[in-house]
Amino acid sequence: NSFCLFQITALDSNFIHLCNPHLEKMKEDILYHFALGTGTHDFPALFGDVKFVCVGGSPSRMKAFIAYIAEELGLESSGCDYPNICAGTDRYAMYKVGPVLSVSHGMGIPSIAIMLHELIKLLYHAKCSNVTIFRIGTSGGIGLDPGSVVITRESVDATFKPQFEQVVLGKTVIRSTNLDEQLTKELMQCSIEIGQFHTVIGNTMCTLDFYEGQGRLDGAICLYSEEEKLQYLKEAYDSGVRNIEMESSVFAAMCNLSGVKAAVVCVTLLDRLEGDQISTSHEVLVEYQKRPQKLVGYFIKKSLGKV
């Protein structure tokens, strides 16, 4: 940790910082799960102009986002397809247009953590500067109408603590999950300017599981009552939690350690105080899932002076 703190304070704060002194001794760095490597790919040429990275669970959703942002920025070309930069692997998908990189991360903390290790190294090797990373996705809301968008103030664990806990070499390590406050405010202002959907700033609870970990009654195993479930979710709401997902804590922790501005923007598909299963029509869900894309897309356009 002392090395990492030295790196972040001593180096230009606009660049990515790697909290790993061992990487300097490596002749080549293979990003195995991206099927990319510094010995086989020219990272500065391929990625050096990246300023905005959007990550989300589904490969198809991240391809849809890159097509959307290309159109919004006027960078699309007729009949243009966007090739998957990670076509050599089926673990993750990656797409790029102009200064925007779009990457899938799968489901849950382990999957997004593996992706982030390699994404942060990719941005470092590419000598990227002034990068902002967004997680855009779906979530379960608490006390919000379905379709509401939550901009995360801080990610909390299942006991409502703003921390990410991991065991490293047999010892528990606790890391901060704060997110960039100014970026959060700027995103809220963008939502007000768009004026198309309800948006709030609130805490996001990050769990290790979709079923028991989120207090659902409809999993294969459930050893608690509906009353206990509702009491837990109301306690979460009273602590400031407005939505639940499974990636934000490690996302916030790793971006913090790497000196990268980051935000989490998720749409709620249901109010968990009203039920557990998503019964909304496919057409409505598709529209809901576009809302974080619209908000982050507007922010990117505004940042580039194209609004």
XYZ file of C-alpha atoms in Angstrom:
307
model
C 0.000 0.000 0.000
C 2.845 2.430 0.745
C 4.181 1.869 -2.784
C 0.734 2.544 -4.208
C 0.273 5.742 -2.209
C 3.713 6.918 -3.303
C 2.810 6.272 -6.922
C -0.440 8.214 -6.751
C 1.042 11.227 -4.953
C 4.388 11.353 -6.718
C 3.310 10.830 -10.324
C 1.199 13.021 -12.612
C -2.355 12.514 -11.326
C -3.739 12.577 -14.894
C -2.222 9.183 -15.711
C -3.130 5.653 -14.688
C -1.181 4.334 -11.707
C -0.360 0.685 -11.231
C -0.064 -0.451 -7.611
C 2.319 -3.247 -8.542
C 6.135 -2.792 -8.563
C 6.638 -6.282 -10.061
C 5.239 -5.252 -13.453
C 8.276 -3.044 -14.115
C 10.483 -6.152 -14.214
C 8.398 -7.938 -16.862
C 9.583 -7.816 -20.480
C 6.092 -8.566 -21.747
C 2.666 -8.299 -20.145
C 0.063 -10.735 -21.481
C -3.537 -9.710 -20.810
C -4.714 -13.290 -21.041
C -8.463 -12.771 -20.695
C -8.415 -10.034 -23.383
C -6.181 -12.047 -25.749
C -3.877 -9.002 -25.944
C -0.228 -8.522 -25.023
C 2.407 -5.795 -25.029
C 4.688 -8.031 -27.115
C 2.092 -8.573 -29.848
C 0.040 -5.361 -29.827
C 0.941 -1.649 -29.952
C -1.127 -0.427 -27.010
C -0.445 3.338 -27.428
C -1.427 3.144 -31.111
C -4.552 1.085 -30.424
C -5.785 2.725 -27.222
C -3.726 5.857 -26.514
C -6.577 8.251 -27.360
C -9.100 6.655 -24.964
C -10.657 9.133 -22.520
C -13.887 7.343 -21.597
C -14.363 3.673 -20.735
C -17.826 2.180 -20.252
C -18.131 -1.284 -18.752
C -21.245 -3.421 -18.382
C -22.206 -7.025 -17.866
C -23.422 -8.144 -21.268
C -21.318 -8.277 -24.477
C -24.379 -7.497 -26.622
C -25.259 -4.476 -24.464
C -21.711 -3.117 -24.740
C -21.757 -3.548 -28.523
C -25.088 -1.715 -28.614
C -23.529 1.057 -26.514
C -20.591 1.554 -28.876
C -22.993 1.803 -31.844
C -25.097 4.305 -29.871
C -22.157 6.497 -28.825
C -20.703 6.392 -32.353
C -23.957 7.832 -33.677
C -24.171 10.399 -30.876
C -20.613 11.608 -31.559
C -21.056 11.573 -35.344
C -18.391 8.883 -35.732
C -20.541 6.166 -37.315
C -20.136 5.186 -40.950
C -22.795 3.559 -43.122
C -22.794 -0.226 -42.925
C -20.042 -0.088 -40.306
C -19.725 -2.991 -37.915
C -17.696 -2.664 -34.740
C -15.219 -5.543 -34.428
C -14.647 -7.217 -31.072
C -11.056 -6.342 -30.126
C -11.033 -9.389 -27.817
C -12.208 -11.800 -30.529
C -9.404 -14.186 -29.559
C -11.240 -15.051 -26.329
C -14.838 -15.623 -25.294
C -14.343 -14.278 -21.759
C -14.948 -10.594 -22.471
C -15.868 -8.379 -25.420
C -14.297 -4.999 -26.201
C -15.275 -2.335 -28.722
C -13.837 1.098 -29.534
C -14.891 4.192 -31.420
C -12.938 7.465 -31.181
C -12.056 8.186 -27.530
C -14.591 5.680 -26.142
C -13.862 2.089 -25.118
C -16.740 -0.282 -24.305
C -15.997 -3.523 -22.414
C -18.172 -6.320 -21.019
C -17.410 -7.628 -17.528
C -19.762 -10.559 -16.924
C -21.653 -11.045 -13.660
C -20.372 -10.601 -10.126
C -17.289 -9.338 -8.287
C -14.821 -12.052 -9.439
C -15.641 -11.555 -13.118
C -15.444 -7.742 -13.118
C -12.299 -7.805 -10.926
C -10.388 -9.965 -13.420
C -11.482 -7.683 -16.251
C -10.506 -4.527 -14.336
C -6.992 -5.788 -13.561
C -6.366 -6.191 -17.272
C -8.268 -3.054 -18.321
C -6.287 -0.845 -15.922
C -3.021 -2.370 -17.176
C -4.176 -1.828 -20.782
C -4.813 1.879 -20.097
C -1.423 2.160 -18.358
C 0.499 0.480 -21.175
C -1.348 2.673 -23.697
C -0.176 5.772 -21.752
C -3.764 7.026 -21.474
C -4.429 10.172 -19.436
C -7.504 11.885 -17.976
C -9.571 8.718 -18.250
C -13.040 8.360 -16.743
C -14.535 4.889 -16.256
C -18.275 4.225 -15.963
C -20.089 1.075 -14.975
C -23.489 1.109 -16.672
C -25.962 -1.623 -15.872
C -29.146 -2.898 -14.292
C -30.083 -3.333 -10.655
C -32.886 -3.968 -8.223
C -34.290 -0.796 -6.696
C -35.387 -0.181 -3.111
C -38.267 2.273 -2.728
C -37.965 3.499 -6.326
C -40.273 3.046 -9.298
C -38.938 0.630 -11.945
C -37.013 2.523 -14.615
C -35.435 4.949 -12.132
C -31.711 5.566 -12.591
C -29.363 5.503 -9.585
C -26.013 7.305 -9.645
C -23.966 5.692 -6.884
C -22.710 7.920 -4.047
C -20.791 5.046 -2.480
C -20.924 1.295 -2.763
C -21.717 -0.563 0.442
C -21.507 -4.234 1.361
C -24.382 -6.426 2.549
C -23.968 -5.014 6.075
C -24.223 -1.441 4.673
C -20.532 -0.617 5.253
C -18.782 1.457 2.522
C -15.966 -1.002 1.964
C -14.714 -3.844 -0.203
C -13.280 -6.788 1.714
C -10.929 -9.305 0.125
C -8.605 -12.005 1.444
C -5.045 -11.548 0.113
C -2.349 -14.056 1.161
C -4.656 -15.313 3.903
C -5.230 -11.855 5.400
C -8.359 -9.721 5.134
C -7.776 -6.468 3.245
C -10.403 -3.696 3.408
C -10.522 -1.017 0.720
C -12.533 2.171 0.312
C -15.485 2.219 -2.105
C -15.980 5.987 -2.386
C -16.701 7.340 -5.858
C -15.826 10.730 -7.354
C -18.269 13.220 -5.786
C -17.860 15.888 -8.475
C -18.420 13.364 -11.258
C -21.584 12.171 -9.507
C -22.909 15.749 -9.365
C -22.061 16.346 -13.033
C -23.934 13.189 -14.038
C -26.966 14.310 -12.002
C -26.904 17.650 -13.796
C -26.792 15.820 -17.128
C -29.881 13.829 -16.151
C -31.716 17.057 -15.299
C -30.763 18.465 -18.710
C -31.960 15.313 -20.485
C -35.234 15.377 -18.524
C -36.447 11.956 -19.713
C -36.323 9.737 -16.607
C -36.230 9.897 -12.814
C -32.676 9.901 -11.445
C -31.403 9.872 -7.869
C -28.031 9.829 -6.123
C -27.880 7.081 -3.508
C -25.841 4.265 -2.062
C -25.588 1.002 -3.983
C -25.434 -2.295 -2.102
C -23.053 -4.762 -3.734
C -23.739 -8.409 -2.894
C -22.011 -11.721 -3.583
C -25.156 -13.397 -4.913
C -28.398 -12.652 -6.780
C -30.702 -14.764 -4.576
C -29.981 -15.246 -0.849
C -27.386 -12.442 -0.856
C -30.098 -10.004 -1.973
C -32.840 -11.390 0.273
C -34.891 -12.976 -2.486
C -37.609 -15.514 -1.701
C -37.499 -17.275 -5.085
C -34.099 -19.038 -5.137
C -33.461 -22.769 -4.820
C -32.562 -22.160 -1.146
C -34.312 -19.716 1.202
C -34.292 -20.222 4.989
C -35.793 -16.871 6.075
C -39.307 -15.433 6.114
C -40.845 -12.719 3.964
C -41.047 -10.530 7.080
C -37.295 -10.936 7.693
C -36.573 -10.103 4.049
C -38.648 -6.905 4.153
C -37.097 -5.832 7.459
C -33.608 -6.217 5.931
C -34.479 -4.248 2.792
C -36.076 -1.479 4.871
C -32.905 -1.300 6.977
C -30.935 -1.001 3.752
C -33.203 1.834 2.580
C -32.898 3.647 5.921
C -29.088 3.442 5.634
C -29.237 5.234 2.262
C -29.230 2.246 -0.113
C -31.369 2.812 -3.225
C -30.342 -0.137 -5.388
C -28.641 -3.538 -5.307
C -26.203 -5.108 -7.779
C -23.090 -7.310 -7.736
C -20.091 -5.382 -9.076
C -19.844 -1.815 -7.737
C -17.690 -2.412 -4.633
C -14.634 -3.889 -6.336
C -15.130 -1.469 -9.251
C -14.940 1.529 -6.900
C -12.061 0.060 -4.872
C -9.865 -0.739 -7.886
C -10.511 2.596 -9.604
C -9.635 4.392 -6.348
C -6.315 2.560 -6.043
C -5.474 3.281 -9.685
C -6.247 7.000 -9.450
C -9.052 6.807 -12.026
C -12.235 8.878 -11.867
C -15.167 6.486 -11.849
C -18.957 6.386 -11.587
C -21.663 3.734 -11.379
C -24.933 4.402 -13.213
C -27.601 1.689 -13.032
C -31.275 1.538 -13.915
C -33.656 -0.251 -11.531
C -35.759 -3.007 -13.114
C -38.101 -3.466 -10.132
C -38.769 -2.274 -6.582
C -37.552 -5.067 -4.290
C -39.992 -3.940 -1.588
C -42.776 -5.013 -3.983
C -41.369 -8.374 -5.132
C -38.452 -10.436 -6.396
C -39.203 -11.439 -9.972
C -38.979 -9.196 -13.010
C -42.341 -9.342 -14.788
C -42.046 -6.185 -16.902
C -42.415 -6.723 -20.673
C -39.315 -7.227 -22.798
C -39.951 -4.005 -24.740
C -40.135 -1.918 -21.571
C -37.003 -3.573 -20.132
C -35.076 -2.803 -23.326
C -36.040 0.867 -22.983
C -35.068 0.891 -19.288
C -31.640 -0.581 -20.108
C -30.966 2.270 -22.533
C -31.287 4.896 -19.796
C -27.784 4.549 -18.263
C -26.402 4.552 -21.837
C -28.266 7.786 -22.601
C -27.046 9.471 -19.416
C -23.394 8.487 -19.836
C -23.579 9.171 -23.572
C -24.858 12.690 -22.876
C -22.053 13.246 -20.343
C -19.455 12.173 -22.924
C -20.964 14.438 -25.590
C -21.023 17.359 -23.156
C -17.418 16.705 -22.096
C -16.371 16.793 -25.761
C -18.331 19.996 -26.425
C -20.863 18.290 -28.686
C -24.061 19.154 -26.782
